[in-house]
XYZ file of C-alpha atoms in Angstrom:
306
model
C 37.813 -118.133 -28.591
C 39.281 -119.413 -31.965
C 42.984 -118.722 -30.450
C 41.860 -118.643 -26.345
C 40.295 -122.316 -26.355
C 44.035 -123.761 -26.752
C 44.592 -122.682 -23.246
C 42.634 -125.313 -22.331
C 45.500 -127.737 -23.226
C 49.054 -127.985 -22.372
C 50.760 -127.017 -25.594
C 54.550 -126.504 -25.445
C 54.615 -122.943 -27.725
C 57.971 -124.384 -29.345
C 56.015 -126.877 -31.198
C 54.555 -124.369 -33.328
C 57.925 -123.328 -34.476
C 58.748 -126.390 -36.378
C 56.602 -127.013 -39.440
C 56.325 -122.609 -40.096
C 60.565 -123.206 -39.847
C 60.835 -126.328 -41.983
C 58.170 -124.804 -44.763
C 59.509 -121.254 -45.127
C 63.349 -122.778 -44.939
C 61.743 -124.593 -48.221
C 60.419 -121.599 -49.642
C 63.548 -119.726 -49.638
C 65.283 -122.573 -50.767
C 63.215 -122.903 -53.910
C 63.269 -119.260 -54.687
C 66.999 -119.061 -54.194
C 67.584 -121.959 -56.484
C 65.439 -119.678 -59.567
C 66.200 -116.616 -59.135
C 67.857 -116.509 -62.557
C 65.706 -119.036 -64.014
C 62.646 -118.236 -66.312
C 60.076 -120.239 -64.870
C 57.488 -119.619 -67.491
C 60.421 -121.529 -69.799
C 60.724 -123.951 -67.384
C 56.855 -124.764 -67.043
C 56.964 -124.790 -70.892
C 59.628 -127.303 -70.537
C 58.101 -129.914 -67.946
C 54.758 -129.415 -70.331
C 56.419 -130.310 -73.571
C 58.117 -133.739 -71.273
C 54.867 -134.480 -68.902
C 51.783 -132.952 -70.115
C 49.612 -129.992 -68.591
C 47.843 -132.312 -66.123
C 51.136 -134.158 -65.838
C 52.609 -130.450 -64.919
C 49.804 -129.811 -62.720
C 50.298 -132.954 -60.554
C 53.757 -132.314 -60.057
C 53.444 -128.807 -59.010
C 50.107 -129.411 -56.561
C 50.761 -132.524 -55.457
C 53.275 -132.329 -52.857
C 51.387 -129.036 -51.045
C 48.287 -131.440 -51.344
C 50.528 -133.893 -49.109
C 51.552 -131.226 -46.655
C 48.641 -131.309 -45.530
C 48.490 -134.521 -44.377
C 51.897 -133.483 -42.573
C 50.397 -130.216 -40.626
C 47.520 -132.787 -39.439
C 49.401 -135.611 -38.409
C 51.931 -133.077 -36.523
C 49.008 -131.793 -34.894
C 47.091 -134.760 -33.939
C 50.467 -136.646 -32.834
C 53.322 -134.502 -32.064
C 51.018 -131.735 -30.349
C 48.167 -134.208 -29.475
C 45.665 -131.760 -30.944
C 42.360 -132.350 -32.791
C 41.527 -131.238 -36.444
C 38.230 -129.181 -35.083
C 40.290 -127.598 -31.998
C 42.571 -126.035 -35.240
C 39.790 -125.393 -37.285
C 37.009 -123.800 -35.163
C 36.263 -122.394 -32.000
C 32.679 -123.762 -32.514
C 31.436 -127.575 -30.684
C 31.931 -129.147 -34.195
C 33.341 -128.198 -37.929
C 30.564 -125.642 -39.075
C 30.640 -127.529 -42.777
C 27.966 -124.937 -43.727
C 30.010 -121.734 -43.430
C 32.317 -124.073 -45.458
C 30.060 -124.495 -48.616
C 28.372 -120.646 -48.099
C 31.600 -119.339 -48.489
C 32.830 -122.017 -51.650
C 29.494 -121.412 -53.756
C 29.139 -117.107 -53.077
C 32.766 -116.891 -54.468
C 32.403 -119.819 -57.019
C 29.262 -117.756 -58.450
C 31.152 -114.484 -58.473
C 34.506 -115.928 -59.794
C 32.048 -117.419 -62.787
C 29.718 -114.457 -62.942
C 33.263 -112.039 -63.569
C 34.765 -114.448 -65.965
C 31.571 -114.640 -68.448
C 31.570 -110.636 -67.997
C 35.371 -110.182 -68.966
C 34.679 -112.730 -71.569
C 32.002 -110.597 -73.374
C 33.801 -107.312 -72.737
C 36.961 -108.365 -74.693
C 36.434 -111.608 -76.492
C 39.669 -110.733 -78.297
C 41.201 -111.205 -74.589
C 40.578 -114.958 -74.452
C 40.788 -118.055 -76.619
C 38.958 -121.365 -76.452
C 40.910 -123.634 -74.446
C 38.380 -126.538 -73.720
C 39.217 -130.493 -74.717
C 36.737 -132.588 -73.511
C 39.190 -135.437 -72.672
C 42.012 -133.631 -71.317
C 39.534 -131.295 -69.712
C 37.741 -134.399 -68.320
C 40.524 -135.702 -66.517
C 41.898 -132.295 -65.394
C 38.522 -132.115 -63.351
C 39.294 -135.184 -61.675
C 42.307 -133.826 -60.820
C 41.568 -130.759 -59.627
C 38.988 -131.775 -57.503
C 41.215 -134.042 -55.994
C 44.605 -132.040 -55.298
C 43.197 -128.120 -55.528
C 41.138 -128.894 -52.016
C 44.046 -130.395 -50.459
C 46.356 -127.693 -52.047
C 44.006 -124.931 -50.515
C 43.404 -126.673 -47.332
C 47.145 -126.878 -46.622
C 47.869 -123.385 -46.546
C 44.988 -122.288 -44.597
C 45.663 -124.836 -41.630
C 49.307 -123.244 -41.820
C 48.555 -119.730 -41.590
C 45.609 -119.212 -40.504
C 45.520 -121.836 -38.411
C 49.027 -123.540 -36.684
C 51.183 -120.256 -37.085
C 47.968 -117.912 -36.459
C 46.935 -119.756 -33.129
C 50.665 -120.235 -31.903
C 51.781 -116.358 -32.510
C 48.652 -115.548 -30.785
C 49.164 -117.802 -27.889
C 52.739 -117.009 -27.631
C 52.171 -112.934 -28.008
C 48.617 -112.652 -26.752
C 47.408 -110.348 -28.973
C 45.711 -110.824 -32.472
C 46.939 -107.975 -34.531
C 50.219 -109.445 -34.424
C 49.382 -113.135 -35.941
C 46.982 -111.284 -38.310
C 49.758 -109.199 -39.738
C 52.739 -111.840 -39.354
C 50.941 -114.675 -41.778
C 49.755 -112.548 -44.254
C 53.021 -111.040 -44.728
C 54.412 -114.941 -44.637
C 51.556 -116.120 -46.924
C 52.210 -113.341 -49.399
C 56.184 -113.963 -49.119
C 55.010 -117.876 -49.948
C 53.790 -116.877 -54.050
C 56.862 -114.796 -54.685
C 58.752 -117.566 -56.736
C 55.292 -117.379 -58.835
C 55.172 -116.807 -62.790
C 52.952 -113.747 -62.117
C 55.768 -112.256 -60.260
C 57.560 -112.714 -62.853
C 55.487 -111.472 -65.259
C 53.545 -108.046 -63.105
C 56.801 -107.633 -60.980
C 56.796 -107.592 -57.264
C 53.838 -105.107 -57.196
C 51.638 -108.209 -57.294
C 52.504 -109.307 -53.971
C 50.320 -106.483 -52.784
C 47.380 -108.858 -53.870
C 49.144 -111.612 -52.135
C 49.469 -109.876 -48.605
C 46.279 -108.559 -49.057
C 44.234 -111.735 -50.139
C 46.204 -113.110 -46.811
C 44.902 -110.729 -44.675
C 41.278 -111.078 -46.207
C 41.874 -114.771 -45.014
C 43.148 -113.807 -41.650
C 40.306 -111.517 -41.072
C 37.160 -113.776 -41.827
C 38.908 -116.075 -39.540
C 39.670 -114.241 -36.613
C 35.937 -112.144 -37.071
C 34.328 -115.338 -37.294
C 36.409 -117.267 -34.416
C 37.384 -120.496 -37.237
C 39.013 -121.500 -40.387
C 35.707 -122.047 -41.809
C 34.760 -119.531 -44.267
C 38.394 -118.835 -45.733
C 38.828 -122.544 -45.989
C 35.867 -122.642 -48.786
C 36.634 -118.747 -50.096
C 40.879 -120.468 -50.754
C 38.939 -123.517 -52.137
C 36.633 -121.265 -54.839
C 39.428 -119.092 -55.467
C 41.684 -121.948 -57.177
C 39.456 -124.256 -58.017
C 37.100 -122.844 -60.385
C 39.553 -120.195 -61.295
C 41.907 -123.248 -62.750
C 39.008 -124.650 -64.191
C 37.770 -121.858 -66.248
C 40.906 -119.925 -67.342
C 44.463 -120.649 -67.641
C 47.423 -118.607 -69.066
C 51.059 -118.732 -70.040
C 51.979 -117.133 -67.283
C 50.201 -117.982 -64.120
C 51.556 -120.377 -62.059
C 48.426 -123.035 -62.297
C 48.850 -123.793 -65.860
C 45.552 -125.995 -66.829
C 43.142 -127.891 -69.172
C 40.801 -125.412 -68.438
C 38.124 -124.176 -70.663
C 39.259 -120.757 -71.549
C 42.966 -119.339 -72.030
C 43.938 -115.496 -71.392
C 45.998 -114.211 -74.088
C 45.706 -110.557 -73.003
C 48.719 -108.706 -71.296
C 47.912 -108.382 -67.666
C 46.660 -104.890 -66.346
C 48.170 -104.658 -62.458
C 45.143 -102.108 -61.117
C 42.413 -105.153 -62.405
C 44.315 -107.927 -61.065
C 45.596 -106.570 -57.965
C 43.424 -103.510 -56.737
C 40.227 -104.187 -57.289
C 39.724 -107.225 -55.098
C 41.803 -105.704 -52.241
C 39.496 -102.534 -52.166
C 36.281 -103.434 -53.715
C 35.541 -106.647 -53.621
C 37.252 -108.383 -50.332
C 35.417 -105.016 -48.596
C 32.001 -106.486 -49.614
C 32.514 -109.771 -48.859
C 33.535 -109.272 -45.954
C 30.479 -106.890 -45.014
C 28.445 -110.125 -46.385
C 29.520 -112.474 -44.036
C 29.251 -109.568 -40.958
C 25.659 -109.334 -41.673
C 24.753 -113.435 -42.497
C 27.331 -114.395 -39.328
C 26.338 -111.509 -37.221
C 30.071 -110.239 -36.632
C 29.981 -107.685 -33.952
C 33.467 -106.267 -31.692
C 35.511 -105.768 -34.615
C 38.584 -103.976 -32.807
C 38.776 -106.494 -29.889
C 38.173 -109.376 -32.562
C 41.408 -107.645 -34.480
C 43.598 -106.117 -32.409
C 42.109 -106.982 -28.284
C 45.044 -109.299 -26.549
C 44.732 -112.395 -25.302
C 42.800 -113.140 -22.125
C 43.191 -115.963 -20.245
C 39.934 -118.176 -20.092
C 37.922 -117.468 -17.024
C 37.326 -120.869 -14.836
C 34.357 -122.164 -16.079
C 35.760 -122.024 -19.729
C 37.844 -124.546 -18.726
C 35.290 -127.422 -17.562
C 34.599 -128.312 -21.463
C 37.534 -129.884 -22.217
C 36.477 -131.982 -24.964
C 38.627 -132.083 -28.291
């Protein structure tokens, strides 16, 4: 219902082509224009002139304020609602919200203390209490936003038009992960791992995709994208990552691709996923996943109610 409830409303399909158009023309743009630059110099450069946080802001910031663009686009230019592109459910389900923030918040931290006693020569302590301190102001204010952006892009505005406009789901699913992956490749880590790391990208993408096309709303990955960067940023930073922070710990190791990249795609997304199938109940996976489009049967129509 996540993707059929739109064809309750008349939606002209070629609205959904102009904010994916505008954004990815932007993304090629700005990986065009550094190609040959070093971008970890670069960072190190805007540091030096405007401080971490002062780096931070600049690089977060205007994705936080996209988001303000994909919802007024919605609301005005498409005369949506923000719970008609968030959830097939009567209201926002802020619960599935939080579940999904504080389960990955406490494995994120429960993984980082691990690593940290497993190799203590790995990491160094990065924590000052001022600049820390404000950096949590920060990031609570702009990672949320940040997160929030992408997720009503892909998984939401692209995901719901391509399914609308193909009728099937496979094809959305597939399509914005690819496009969400293709977003991070001007990234440090890139840079750093090589393109090999966009396998996490893609496949963190099409984690996303999944819990929100199994659980019919943007819920769940909307608090899972939230966790990820988040406490992530505020627990370990490096020189080569593309959120360089205040946070409290900095990795100084060299970056081991099969850690980074393989082990959430087949380990750990797996479980989580089979978590939220047995607390949400998911049943139907293949029509969830790949079943087309149907139109709505008549009496799906009379609630009309954005």
């Amino acid at each position: 219902m996540y993707i059929e409830q739109l064809q309750k409303f008349k939606i002209n399909l070629w609205t959904y082509l102009v904010i994916p158009v505008l954004f990815l023309g932007l993304m090629v743009y700005n990986y065009i224009s550094t190609e040959n630059v070093d971008t970890a110099a670069m960072m190190k450069i805007m540091i030096e002139k405007i401080g971490v946080n002062g780096t931070f802001v600049a690089l977060v910031g205007p994705l936080s304020l996209m988001l303000l663009i994909v919802l007024f686009y919605n609301k005005f230019i498409q005369n949506n609602s923000i719970r008609i592109l968030t959830t097939s459910r009567p209201k926002i389900d802020w619960s599935r919200v939080f579940f999904s923030f504080g389960l990955w918040s406490l494995i994120t931290i429960f993984t980082t203390v691990v690593s940290y006693y497993a190799s203590p020569e790995d990491f160094v302590l990065n924590f000052k209490p001022k600049e820390f301190a404000v950096f949590v102001v920060l990031a609570l204010l702009f990672i949320p936003l940040q997160t929030s952006f992408e997720e009503y892009l892909f998984r939401a505005h692209m995901l719901q038009g391509l399914g609308l406009a193909t009728k099937t789901r496979w094809i959305p699913l597939m399509v914005t992960s690819f496009l969400f992956g293709i977003m991070h490749i001007a990234n440090p880590e890139v840079e750093k791992l090589g393109l090999i790391i966009m396998f996490y990208y893609i496949g963190t993408g099409l984690f996303l995709g999944i819990l929100t096309l199994m659980d019919e709303g943007l819920e769940l990955a909307l608090g899972f994208h939230a966790a990820n960067n988040l406490v992530g940023a505020l627990l370990i930073t490096s020189d080569w990552s593309a959120f360089q922070t205040n946070s409290i710990l900095k990795d100084v190791s060299e970056p081991n691709a099969s850690l980074q990249i393989f082990i959430p795609i087949l380990i750990i997304f797996p479980i989580l996923l089979y978590i939220f199938a047995i607390k949400y109940k998911w049943s139907n996976w293949k029509e969830k996943l790949f079943g087309s489009i149907k139109p709505l049967e008549i009496n799906e129509f009379e609630i009309v109610e954005k």
